[in-house]
Short mmCIF file of C-alpha atoms in Angstrom, two decimals:
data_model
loop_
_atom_site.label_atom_id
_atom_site.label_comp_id
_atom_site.label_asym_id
_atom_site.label_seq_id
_atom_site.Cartn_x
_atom_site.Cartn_y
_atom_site.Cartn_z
CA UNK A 237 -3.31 -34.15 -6.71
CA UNK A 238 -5.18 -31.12 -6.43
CA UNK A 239 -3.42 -29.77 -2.96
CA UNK A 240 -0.06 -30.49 -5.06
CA UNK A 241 -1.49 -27.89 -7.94
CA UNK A 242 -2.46 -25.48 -4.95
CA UNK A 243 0.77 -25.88 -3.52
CA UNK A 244 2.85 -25.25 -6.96
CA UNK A 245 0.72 -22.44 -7.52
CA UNK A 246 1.40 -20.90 -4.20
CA UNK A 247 5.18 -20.97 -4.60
CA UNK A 248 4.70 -19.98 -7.97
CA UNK A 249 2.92 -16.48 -6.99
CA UNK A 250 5.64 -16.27 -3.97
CA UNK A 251 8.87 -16.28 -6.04
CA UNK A 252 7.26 -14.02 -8.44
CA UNK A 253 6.56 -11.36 -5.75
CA UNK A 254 10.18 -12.51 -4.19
CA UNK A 255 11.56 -10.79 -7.52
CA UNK A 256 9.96 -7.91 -7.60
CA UNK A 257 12.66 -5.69 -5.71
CA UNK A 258 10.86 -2.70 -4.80
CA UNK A 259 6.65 -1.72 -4.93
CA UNK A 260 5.40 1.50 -4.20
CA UNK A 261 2.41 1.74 -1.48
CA UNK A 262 0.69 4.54 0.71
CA UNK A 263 -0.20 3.85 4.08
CA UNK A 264 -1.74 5.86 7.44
CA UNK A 265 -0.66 5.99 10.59
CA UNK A 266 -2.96 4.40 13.11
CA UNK A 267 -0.78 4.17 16.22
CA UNK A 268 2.55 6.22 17.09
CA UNK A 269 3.35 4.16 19.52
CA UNK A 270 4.00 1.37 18.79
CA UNK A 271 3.84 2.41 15.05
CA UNK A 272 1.14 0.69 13.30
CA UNK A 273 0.78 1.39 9.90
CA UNK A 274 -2.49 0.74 7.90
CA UNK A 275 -2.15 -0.03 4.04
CA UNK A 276 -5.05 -1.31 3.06
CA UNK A 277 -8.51 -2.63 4.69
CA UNK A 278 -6.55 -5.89 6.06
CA UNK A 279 -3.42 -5.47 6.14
CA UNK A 280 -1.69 -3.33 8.86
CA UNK A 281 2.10 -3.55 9.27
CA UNK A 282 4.06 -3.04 12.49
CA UNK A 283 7.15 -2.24 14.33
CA UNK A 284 9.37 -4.84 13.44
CA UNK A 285 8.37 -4.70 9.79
CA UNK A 286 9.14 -1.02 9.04
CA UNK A 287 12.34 0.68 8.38
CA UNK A 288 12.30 3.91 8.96
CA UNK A 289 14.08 7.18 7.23
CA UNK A 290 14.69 10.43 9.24
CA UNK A 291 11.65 12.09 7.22
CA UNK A 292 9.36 9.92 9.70
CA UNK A 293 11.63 9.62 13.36
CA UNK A 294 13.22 11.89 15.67
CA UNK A 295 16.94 11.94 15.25
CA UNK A 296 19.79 14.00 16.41
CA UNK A 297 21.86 16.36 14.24
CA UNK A 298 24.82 18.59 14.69
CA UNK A 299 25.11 21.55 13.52
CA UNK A 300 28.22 23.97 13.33
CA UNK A 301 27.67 27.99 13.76
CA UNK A 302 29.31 29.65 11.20
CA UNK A 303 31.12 33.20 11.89
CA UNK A 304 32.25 35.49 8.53
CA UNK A 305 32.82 39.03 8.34
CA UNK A 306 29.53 40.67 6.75
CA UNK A 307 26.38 41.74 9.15
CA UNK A 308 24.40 38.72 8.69
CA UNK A 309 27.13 36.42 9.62
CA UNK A 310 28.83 37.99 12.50
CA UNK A 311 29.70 35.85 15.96
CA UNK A 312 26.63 34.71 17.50
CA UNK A 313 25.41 35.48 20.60
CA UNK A 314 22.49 34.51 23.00
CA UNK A 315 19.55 36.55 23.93
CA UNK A 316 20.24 39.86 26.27
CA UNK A 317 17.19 39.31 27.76
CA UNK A 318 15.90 37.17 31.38
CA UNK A 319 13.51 34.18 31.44
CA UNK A 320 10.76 36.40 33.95
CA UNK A 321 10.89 33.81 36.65
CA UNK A 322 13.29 35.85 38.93
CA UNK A 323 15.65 33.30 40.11
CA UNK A 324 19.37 34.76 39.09
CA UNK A 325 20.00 30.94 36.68
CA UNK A 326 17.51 33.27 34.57
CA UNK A 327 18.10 36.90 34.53
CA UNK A 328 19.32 38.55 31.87
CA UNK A 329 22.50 37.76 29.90
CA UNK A 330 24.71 37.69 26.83
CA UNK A 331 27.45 35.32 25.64
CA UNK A 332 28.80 34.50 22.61
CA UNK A 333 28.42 30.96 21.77
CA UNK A 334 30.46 29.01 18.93
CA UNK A 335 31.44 25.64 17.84
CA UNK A 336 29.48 22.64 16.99
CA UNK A 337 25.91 21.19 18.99
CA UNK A 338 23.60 19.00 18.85
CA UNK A 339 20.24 19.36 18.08
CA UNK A 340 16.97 17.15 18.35
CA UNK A 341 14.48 17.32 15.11
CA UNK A 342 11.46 16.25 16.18
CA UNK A 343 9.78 14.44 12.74
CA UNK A 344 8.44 11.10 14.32
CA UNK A 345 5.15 10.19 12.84
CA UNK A 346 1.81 11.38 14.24
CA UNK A 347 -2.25 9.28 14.21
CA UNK A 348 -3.63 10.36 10.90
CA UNK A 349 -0.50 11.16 8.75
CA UNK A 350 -0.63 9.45 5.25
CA UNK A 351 2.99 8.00 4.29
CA UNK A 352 4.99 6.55 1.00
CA UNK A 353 6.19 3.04 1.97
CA UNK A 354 8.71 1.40 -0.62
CA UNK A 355 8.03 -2.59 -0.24
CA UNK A 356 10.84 -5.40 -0.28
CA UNK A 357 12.09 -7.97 0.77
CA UNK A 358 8.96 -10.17 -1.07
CA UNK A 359 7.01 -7.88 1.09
CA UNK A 360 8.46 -8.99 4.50
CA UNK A 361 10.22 -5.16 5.16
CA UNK A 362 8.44 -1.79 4.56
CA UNK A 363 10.80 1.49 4.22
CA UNK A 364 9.02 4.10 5.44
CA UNK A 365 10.38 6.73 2.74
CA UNK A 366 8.47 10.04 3.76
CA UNK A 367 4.76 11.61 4.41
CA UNK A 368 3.14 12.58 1.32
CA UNK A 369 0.21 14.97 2.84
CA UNK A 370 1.69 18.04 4.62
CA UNK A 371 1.49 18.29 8.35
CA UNK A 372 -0.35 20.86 10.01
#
């Protein structure tokens, strides 16, 4: 009979945390790759567990240049000036460039960065939400 207590009690506490939608936690980073998260003494959550925002990955964006008619927002144009290694792919040059591109921000997470996890799922997913110590 007592196992069947244990038992009850066990699925008691579980659909109890099951409810609870969302819990707030803080975590550090203790591998980058693969991530490996550390939120307390024994628990340390991995890969497949975390969902990550793009506060805490690289991701791609693109971004439009944007022409007008004062100073500051004239056409824009590269650099008239050469790269220094001498071959002609780098001497100096100026064109105008325009349009849309596409641009890499580098904000994956580094060893040692403290981060705000948002629990769910009854504590089976982990949203990575954002750092909460600023990086150096």
């Amino acid at each position: 009979m007592n196992e069947l207590v244990k038992a009850v009690k066990q699925a008691a506490v579980e659909a109890v945390r099951a409810e609870a939608p969302v819990a707030v936690c803080y975590g550090t980073v203790t591998s980058a790759s693969p991530l490996k998260i550390q939120v307390d003494q024994k628990k340390t959550l991995t890969d497949p567990q975390l969902i990550l925002t793009d506060n805490v990955r690289d991701f791609n964006v693109e971004m439009s240049t944007i022409e007008g008619t004062g100073k500051s927002l004239g056409p824009h144009y590269t650099e008239d000036e050469s790269g220094g290694s001498g071959y002609p792919a780098f001497a100096a040059h100026k064109h105008r460039y325009q349009g849309r591109k596409k641009w890499r921000v580098h904000n994956a997470l580094k060893v040692g960065e403290k981060v705000i996890l948002l629990r769910c799922d009854g504590g089976q997913k982990y949203i990575v939400l954002d750092r909460w110590e600023a990086r150096e």
